[in-house]
Short mmCIF file of C-alpha atoms and ligand atoms in Angstrom, two decimals:
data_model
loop_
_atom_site.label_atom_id
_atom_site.label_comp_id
_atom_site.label_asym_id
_atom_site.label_seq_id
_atom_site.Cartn_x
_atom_site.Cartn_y
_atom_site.Cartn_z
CA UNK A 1 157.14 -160.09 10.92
CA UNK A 2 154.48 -157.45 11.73
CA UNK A 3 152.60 -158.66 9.29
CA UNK A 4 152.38 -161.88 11.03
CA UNK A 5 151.78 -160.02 14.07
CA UNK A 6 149.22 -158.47 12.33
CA UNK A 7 147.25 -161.15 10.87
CA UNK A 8 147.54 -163.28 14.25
CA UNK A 9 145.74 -160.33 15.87
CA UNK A 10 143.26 -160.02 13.40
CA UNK A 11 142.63 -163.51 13.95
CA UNK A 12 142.53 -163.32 17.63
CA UNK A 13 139.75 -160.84 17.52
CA UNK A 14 137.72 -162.52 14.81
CA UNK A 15 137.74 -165.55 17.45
CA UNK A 16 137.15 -163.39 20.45
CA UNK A 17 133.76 -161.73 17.85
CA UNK A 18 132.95 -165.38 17.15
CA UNK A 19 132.43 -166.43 20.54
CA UNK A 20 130.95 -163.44 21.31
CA UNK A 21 128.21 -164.37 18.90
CA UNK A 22 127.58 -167.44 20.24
CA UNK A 23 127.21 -166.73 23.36
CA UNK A 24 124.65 -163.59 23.00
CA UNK A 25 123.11 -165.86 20.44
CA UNK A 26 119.39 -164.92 20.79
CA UNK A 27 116.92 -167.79 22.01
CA UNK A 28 113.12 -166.45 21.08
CA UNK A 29 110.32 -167.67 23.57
CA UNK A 30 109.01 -169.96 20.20
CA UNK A 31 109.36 -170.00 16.94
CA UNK A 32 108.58 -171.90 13.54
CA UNK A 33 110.24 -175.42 12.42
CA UNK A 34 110.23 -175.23 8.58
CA UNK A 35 111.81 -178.14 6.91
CA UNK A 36 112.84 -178.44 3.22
CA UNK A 37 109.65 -180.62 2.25
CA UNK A 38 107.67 -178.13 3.25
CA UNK A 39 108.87 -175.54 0.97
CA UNK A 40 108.99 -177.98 -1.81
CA UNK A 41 104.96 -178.14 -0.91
CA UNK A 42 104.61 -174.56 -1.35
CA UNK A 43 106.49 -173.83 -4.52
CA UNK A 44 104.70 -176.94 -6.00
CA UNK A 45 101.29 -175.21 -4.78
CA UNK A 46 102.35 -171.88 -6.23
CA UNK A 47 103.43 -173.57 -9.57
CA UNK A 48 100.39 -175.58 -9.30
CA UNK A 49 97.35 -172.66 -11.16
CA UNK A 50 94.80 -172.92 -7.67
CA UNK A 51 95.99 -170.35 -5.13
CA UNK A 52 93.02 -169.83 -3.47
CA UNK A 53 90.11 -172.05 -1.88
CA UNK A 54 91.48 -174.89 -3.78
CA UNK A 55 92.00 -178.54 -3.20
CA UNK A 56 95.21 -177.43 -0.52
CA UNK A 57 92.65 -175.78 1.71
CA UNK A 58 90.57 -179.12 1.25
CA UNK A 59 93.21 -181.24 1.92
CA UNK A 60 94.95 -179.38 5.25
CA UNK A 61 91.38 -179.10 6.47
CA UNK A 62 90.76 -183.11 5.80
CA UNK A 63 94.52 -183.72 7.67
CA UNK A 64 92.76 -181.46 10.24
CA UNK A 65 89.98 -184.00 11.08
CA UNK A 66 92.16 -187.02 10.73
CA UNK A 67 94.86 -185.89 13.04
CA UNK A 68 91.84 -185.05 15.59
CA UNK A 69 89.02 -187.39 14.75
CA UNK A 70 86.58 -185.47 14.45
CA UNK A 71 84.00 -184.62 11.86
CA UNK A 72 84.34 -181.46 10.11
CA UNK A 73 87.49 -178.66 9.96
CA UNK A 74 87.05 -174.91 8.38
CA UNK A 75 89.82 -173.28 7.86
CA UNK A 76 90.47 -169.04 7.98
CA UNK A 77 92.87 -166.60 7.51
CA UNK A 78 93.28 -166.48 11.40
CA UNK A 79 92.63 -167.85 14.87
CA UNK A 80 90.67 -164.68 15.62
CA UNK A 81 88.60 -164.82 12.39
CA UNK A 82 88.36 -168.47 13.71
CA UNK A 83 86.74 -167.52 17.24
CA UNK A 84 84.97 -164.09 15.25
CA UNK A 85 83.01 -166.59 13.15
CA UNK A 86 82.54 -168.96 15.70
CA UNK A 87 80.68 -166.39 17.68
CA UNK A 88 78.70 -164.85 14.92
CA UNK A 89 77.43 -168.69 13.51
CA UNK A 90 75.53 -169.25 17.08
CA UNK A 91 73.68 -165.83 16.12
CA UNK A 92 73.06 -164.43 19.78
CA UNK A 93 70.61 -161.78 20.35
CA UNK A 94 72.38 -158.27 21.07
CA UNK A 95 73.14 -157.86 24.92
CA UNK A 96 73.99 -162.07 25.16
CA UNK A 97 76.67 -162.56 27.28
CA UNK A 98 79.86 -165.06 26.85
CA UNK A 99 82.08 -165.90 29.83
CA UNK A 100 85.52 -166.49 29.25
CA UNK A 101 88.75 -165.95 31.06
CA UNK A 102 90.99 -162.83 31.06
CA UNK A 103 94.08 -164.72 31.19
CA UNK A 104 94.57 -165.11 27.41
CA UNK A 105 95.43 -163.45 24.09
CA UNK A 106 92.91 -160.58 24.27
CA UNK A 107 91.22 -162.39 20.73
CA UNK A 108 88.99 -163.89 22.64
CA UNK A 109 87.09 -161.37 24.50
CA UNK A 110 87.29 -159.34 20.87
CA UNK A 111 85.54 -161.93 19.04
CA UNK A 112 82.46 -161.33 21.71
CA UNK A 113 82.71 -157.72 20.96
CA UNK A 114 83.01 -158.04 17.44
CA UNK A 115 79.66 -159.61 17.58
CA UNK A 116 78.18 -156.97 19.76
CA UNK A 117 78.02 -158.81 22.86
CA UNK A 118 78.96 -158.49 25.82
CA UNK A 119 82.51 -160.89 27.28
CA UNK A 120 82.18 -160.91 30.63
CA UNK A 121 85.47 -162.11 32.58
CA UNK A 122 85.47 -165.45 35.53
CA UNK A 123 88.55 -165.75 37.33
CA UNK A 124 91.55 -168.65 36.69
CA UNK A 125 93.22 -171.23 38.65
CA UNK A 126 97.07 -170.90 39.60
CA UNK A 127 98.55 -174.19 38.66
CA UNK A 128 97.61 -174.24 35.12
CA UNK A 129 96.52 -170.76 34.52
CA UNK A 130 93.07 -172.21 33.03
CA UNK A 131 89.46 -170.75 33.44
CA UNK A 132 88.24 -171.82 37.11
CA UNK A 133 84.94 -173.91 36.82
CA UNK A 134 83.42 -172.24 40.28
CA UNK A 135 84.11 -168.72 39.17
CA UNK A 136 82.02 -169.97 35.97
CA UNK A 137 79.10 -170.69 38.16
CA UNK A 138 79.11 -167.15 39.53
CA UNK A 139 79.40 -165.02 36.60
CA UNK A 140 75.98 -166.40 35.06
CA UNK A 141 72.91 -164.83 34.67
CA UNK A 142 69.54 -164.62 32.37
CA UNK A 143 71.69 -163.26 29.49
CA UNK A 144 74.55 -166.13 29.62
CA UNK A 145 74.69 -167.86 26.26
CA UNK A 146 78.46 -169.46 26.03
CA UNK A 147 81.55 -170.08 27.90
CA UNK A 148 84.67 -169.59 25.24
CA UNK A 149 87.21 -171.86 27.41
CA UNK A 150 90.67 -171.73 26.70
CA UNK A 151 93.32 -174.62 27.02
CA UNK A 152 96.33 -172.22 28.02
CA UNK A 153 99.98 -173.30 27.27
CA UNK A 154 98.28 -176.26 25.89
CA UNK A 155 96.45 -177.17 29.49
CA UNK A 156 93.23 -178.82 28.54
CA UNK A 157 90.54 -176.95 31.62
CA UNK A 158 88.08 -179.07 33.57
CA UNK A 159 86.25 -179.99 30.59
CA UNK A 160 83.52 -182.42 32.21
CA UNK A 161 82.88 -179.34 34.76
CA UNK A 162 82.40 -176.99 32.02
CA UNK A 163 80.48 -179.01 30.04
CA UNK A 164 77.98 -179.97 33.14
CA UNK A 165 78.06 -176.02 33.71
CA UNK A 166 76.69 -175.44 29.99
CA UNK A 167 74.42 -178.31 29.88
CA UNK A 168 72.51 -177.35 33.30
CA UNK A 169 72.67 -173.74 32.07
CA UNK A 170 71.81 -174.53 27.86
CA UNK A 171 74.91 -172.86 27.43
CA UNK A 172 76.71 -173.40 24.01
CA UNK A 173 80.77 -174.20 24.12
CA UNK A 174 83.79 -172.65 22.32
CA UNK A 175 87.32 -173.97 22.96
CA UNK A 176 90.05 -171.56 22.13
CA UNK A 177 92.91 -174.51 21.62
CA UNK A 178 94.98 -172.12 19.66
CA UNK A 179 97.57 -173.60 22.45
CA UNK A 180 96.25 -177.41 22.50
CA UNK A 181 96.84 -178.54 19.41
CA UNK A 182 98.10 -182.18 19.99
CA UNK A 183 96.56 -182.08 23.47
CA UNK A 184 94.34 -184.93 24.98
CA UNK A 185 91.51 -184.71 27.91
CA UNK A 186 90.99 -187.92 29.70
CA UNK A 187 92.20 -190.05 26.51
CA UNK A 188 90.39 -187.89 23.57
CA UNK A 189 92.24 -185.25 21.28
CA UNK A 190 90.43 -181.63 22.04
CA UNK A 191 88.82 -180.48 19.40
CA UNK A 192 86.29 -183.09 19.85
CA UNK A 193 84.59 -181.56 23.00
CA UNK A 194 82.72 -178.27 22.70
CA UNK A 195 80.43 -177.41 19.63
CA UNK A 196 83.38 -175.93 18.05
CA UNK A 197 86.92 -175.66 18.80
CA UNK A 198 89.39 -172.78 17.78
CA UNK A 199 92.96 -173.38 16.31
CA UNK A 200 95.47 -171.10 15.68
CA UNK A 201 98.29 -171.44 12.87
CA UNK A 202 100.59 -168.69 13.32
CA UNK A 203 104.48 -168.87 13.62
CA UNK A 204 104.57 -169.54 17.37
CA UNK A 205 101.68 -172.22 17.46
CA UNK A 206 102.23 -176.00 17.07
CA UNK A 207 102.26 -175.91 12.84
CA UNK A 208 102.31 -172.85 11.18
CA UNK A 209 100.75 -171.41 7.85
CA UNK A 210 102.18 -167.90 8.59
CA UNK A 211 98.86 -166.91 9.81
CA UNK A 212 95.94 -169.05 9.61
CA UNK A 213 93.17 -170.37 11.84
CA UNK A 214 90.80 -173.17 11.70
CA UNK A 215 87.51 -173.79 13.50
CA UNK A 216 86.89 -178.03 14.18
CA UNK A 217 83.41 -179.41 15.09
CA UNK A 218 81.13 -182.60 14.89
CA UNK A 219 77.92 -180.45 14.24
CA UNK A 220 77.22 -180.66 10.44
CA UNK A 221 74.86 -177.31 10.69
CA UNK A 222 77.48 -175.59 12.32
CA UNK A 223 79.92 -176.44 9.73
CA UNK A 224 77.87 -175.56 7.05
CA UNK A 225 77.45 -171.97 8.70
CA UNK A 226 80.98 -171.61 8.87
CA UNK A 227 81.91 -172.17 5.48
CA UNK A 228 79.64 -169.18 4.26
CA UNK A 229 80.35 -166.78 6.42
CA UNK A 230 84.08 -167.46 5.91
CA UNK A 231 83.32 -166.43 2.34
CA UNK A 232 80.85 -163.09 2.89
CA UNK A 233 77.46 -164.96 4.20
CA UNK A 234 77.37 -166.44 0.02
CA UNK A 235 75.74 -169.73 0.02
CA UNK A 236 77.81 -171.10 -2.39
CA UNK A 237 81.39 -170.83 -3.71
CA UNK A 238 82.46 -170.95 -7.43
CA UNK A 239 83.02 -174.78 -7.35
CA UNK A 240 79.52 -175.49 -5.93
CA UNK A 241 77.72 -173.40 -8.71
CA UNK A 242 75.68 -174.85 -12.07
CA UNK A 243 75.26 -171.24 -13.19
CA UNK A 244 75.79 -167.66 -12.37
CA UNK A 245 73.69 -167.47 -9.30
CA UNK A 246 74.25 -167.04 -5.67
CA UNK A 247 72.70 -165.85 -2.84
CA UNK A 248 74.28 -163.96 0.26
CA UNK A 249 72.02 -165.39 3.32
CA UNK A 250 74.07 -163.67 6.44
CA UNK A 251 76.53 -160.94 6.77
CA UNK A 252 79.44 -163.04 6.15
CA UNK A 253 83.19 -162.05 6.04
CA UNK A 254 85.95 -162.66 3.19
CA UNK A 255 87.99 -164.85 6.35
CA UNK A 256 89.40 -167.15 3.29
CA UNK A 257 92.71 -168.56 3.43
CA UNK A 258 95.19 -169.62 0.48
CA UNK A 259 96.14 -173.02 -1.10
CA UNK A 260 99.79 -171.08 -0.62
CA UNK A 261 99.45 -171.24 3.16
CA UNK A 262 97.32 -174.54 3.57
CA UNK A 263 100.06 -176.64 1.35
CA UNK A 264 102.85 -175.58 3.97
CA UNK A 265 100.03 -176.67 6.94
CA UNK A 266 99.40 -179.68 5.28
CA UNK A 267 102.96 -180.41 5.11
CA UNK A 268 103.32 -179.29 8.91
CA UNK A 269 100.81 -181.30 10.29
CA UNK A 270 102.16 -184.11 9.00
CA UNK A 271 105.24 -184.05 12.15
CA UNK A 272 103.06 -183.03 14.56
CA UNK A 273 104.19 -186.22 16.93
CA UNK A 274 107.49 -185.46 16.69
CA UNK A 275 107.14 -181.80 17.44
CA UNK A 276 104.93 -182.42 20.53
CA UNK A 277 106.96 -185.39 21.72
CA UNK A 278 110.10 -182.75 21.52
CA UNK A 279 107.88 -179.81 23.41
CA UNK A 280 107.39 -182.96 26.19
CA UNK A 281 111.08 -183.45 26.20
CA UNK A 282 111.87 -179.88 27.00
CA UNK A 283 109.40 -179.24 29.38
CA UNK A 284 110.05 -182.18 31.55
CA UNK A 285 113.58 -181.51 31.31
CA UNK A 286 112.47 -177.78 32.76
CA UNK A 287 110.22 -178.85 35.31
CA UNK A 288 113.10 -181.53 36.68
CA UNK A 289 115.58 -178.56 37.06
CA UNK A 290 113.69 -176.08 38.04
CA UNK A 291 111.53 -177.64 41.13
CA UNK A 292 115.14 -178.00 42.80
CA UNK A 293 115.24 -173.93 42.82
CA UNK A 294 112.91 -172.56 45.55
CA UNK A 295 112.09 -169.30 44.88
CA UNK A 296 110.64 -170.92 41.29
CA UNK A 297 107.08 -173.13 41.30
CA UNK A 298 106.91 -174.66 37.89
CA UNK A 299 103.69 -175.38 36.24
CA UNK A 300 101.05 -178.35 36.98
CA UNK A 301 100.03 -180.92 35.13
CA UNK A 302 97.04 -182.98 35.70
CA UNK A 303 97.00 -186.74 35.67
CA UNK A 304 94.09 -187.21 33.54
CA UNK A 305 95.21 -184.47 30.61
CA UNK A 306 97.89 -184.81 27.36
CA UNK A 307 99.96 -181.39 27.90
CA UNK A 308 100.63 -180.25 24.53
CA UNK A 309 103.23 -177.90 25.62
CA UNK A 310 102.85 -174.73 23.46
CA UNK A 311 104.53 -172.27 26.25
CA UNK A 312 106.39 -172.92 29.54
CA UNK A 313 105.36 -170.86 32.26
CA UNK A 314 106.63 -170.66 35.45
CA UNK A 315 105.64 -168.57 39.07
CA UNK A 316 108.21 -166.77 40.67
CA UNK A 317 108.19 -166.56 44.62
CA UNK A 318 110.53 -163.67 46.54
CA UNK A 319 111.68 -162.47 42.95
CA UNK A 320 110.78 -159.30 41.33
CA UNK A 321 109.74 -160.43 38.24
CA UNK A 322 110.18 -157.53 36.24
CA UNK A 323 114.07 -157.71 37.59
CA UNK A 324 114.70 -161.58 36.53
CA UNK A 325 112.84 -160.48 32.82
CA UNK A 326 115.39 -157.91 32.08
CA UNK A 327 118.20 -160.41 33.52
CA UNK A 328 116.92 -162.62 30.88
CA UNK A 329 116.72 -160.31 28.01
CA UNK A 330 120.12 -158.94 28.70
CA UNK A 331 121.30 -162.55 28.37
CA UNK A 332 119.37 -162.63 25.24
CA UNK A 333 116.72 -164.89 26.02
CA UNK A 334 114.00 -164.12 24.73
CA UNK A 335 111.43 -164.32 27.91
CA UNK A 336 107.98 -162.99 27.37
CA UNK A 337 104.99 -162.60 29.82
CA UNK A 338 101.54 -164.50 28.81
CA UNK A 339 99.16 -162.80 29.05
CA UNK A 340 98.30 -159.54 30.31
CA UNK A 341 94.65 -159.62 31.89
CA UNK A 342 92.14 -158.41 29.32
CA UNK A 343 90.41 -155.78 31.57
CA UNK A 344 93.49 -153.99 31.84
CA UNK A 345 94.11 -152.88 28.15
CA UNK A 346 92.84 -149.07 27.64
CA UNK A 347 90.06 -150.12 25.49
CA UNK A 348 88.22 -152.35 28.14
CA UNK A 349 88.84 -149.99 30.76
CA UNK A 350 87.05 -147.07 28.50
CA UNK A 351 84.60 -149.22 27.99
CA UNK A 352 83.47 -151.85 30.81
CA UNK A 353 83.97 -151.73 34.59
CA UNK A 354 85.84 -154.15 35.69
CA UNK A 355 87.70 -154.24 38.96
CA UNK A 356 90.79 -156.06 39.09
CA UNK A 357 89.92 -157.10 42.81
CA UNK A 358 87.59 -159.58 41.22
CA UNK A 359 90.54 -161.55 39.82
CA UNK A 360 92.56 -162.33 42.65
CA UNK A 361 94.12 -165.11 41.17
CA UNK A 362 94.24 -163.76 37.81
CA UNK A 363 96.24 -160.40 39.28
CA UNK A 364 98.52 -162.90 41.31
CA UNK A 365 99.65 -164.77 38.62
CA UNK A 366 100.17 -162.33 36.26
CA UNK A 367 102.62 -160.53 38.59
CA UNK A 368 104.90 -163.18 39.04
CA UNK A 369 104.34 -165.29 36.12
CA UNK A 370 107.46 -165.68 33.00
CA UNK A 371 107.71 -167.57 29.87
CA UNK A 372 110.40 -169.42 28.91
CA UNK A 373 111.73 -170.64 25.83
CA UNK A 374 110.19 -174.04 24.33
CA UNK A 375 109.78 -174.73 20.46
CA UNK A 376 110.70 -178.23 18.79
CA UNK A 377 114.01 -177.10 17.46
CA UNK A 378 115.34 -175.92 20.32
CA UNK A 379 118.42 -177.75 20.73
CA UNK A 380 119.86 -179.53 23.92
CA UNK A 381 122.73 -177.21 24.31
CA UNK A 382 119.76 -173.99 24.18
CA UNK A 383 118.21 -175.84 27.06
CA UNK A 384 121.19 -176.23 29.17
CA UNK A 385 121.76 -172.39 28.94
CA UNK A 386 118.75 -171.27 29.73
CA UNK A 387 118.45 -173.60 32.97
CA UNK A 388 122.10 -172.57 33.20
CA UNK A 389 120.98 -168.68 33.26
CA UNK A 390 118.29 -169.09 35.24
CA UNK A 391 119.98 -171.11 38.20
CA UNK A 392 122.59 -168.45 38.21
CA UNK A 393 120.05 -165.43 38.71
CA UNK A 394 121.07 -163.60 42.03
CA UNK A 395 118.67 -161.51 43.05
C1 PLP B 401 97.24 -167.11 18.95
C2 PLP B 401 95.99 -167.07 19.73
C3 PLP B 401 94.80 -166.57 19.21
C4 PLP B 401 94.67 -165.85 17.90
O1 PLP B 401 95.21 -166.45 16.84
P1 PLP B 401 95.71 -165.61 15.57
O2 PLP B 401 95.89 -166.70 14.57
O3 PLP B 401 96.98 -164.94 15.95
O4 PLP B 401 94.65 -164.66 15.19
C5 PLP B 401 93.66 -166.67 19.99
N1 PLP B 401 93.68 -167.19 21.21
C6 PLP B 401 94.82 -167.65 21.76
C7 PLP B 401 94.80 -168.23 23.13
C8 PLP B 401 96.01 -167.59 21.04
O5 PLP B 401 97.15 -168.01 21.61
#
């Protein structure tokens, strides 16, 4: 008998632990969607004798163009090697300037740096957080050589703008689209705009290679650039050689990436409809529910743009944002804030002046914006509770 009592208790509480679990189950801001095929592709790859700058690395970079239609793909061992080598392959003088926005993943303004140049930061626009065309205008001078432009959350900008901005200034263009992949601007997949266009493959990106990064472009010279200096300036790799010889023409960098991690990108690439059509799904769902909640303003979208969806933003109005984020957490979601402005990290405030006063929008947003959860695996039931949480926030 107390046995029984026993064992019904213990069973009691290992209910009461289980539900506990699944409702503190954590939900990340994004996350990976690895299927079985593409582990079969990578333990064929490793079996296969080429794990490095093989045919995988060919092959991902040749899904690359098809998937985007355009001419040429290089792929690196990062995004930011990816916008580093983009930089260094248009071979500025020292003191060039590059304008790009401060409202992204602080990679971009490094890669100027890197190349000892100078980033100088134009102001965004609120309703999709992208680089505002006017506030180009203002920030150039003599020493203007390139606008980096990035597509944030997967927003293509005001590309015809930019691009009249670069052509009536002989400015060259770089497109961070480490969010975009998958994204369209008036009809045409990015990556066929600018002289060469930046993609990210880490976990939380669109397809993943663990980390990985990929430059696209329809400039032949420019690819031809790329590939060296991915590989330490040489001018040709082992495969390309009749003999022993080689020369190293620029100060390249080893940026390579494996046939290990280009065999699971190949393999990714290959459901990139269905994850983007899913990442539409979601956010529609989001932006239904949450314009019915007043002190939220969700994100725009602009009726001649493809939204590839890599993060869901939203503003906050009357709420204390910092307040709602640890409401969030505690309800284990896993909310995140994208990005903090560049000019406020320690480094650029040792080392430039910048006032934040000449970001208005840029400060404005940033203090009240959140990101939610959205990845292709999130499942229905994930949504619900996050709009659920979020509805029930009392401030
Ligand atoms: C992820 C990201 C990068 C850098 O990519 P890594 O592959 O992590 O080096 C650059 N710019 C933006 C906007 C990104 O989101």
């Amino acid at each position: 008998m107390i046995q029984a009592i026993i064992i019904l208790k213990i069973h009691n509480i290992n209910k009461a632990v289980f539900q506990l679990k699944n409702m503190d189950e954590f939900i990340p801001y994004a996350t990976q969607d690895i299927s079985e095929e593409d582990i079969k592709e990578v333990v064929n790859t490793l079996k296969s004798g080429w794990l490095t700058t093989g045919p995988k690395v060919k092959e991902f970079e040749d899904s690359l163009c098809n998937y985007l239609g355009c001419k040429y793909a290089i792929a690196v061992n990062s995004g930011t090697s990816a916008l580093d080598i983009a930089v260094k392959a248009l071979n500025f003088p020292e003191g060039s300037e590059i304008i790009t926005t401060p409202f992204t993943f602080v990679a971009d303004s490094n890669a100027v740096l890197y190349n000892n140049l100078k980033p100088i930061f134009a102001d965004i626009e609120e309703g999709t957080r992208n680089i505002d065309p006017d506030q180009i205008r203002k920030k150039i001078t003599k020493r203007t050589k390139a606008i980096i432009y990035v597509n944030y959350a997967g927003h293509p900008c005001d590309i015809d703008e930019i691009k009249k901005i670069a052509r009536e200034n002989y400015l060259f263009l770089i497109e961070d689209s480490c969010h975009a992949l998958g994204a369209e601007y008036k009809g045409i997949k990015i990556g066929n705009f600018a002289d060469m266009t930046i993609l990210s493959f880490h976990p939380v990106k669109h397809i993943t290679t663990g980390e990985g990064g990929a430059i696209v472009t329809n400039n032949e010279e420019l690819a031809k650039k790329l590939k060296t200096l991915r590989n330490h300036g040489i001018d040709k790799a082992p495969s390309e050689r009749e003999s022993w010889a080689y020369d190293m023409k620029d100060l390249g960098r080893n940026y390579r990436i494996t046939d290990i991690q280009c065999s699971l990108g190949a393999s990714q690439i290959k459901k990139m409809d269905d994850f983007i059509k899913r990442r539409q799904e979601i956010s529609k769902k989001y932006n239904e529910e949450f314009s019915k909640i007043d002190w939220i303003k969700t994100p725009d979208t602009k009726y001649n743009v493809k939204h590839a969806w890599h993060l869901y933003t939203v503003l906050l109005k009357g709420v204390d944002r910092n307040n709602f984020f640890e409401y969030m957490k505690k309800n284990n979601i896993g909310v995140n804030v994208h990005y903090i402005p560049s000019y406020k990290f320690t480094y650029y405030k040792r080392n430039f002046n910048i006032s934040p006063e000449e970001f208005p929008v840029t400060e404005d947003v940033f203090n009240r914006i959140i990101t939610l959860p959205l990845y292709p695996k999130m499942t229905n039931e994930q949504v619900e509770r996050v709009i659920r949480l979020v509805r029930e926030y009392k401030q």
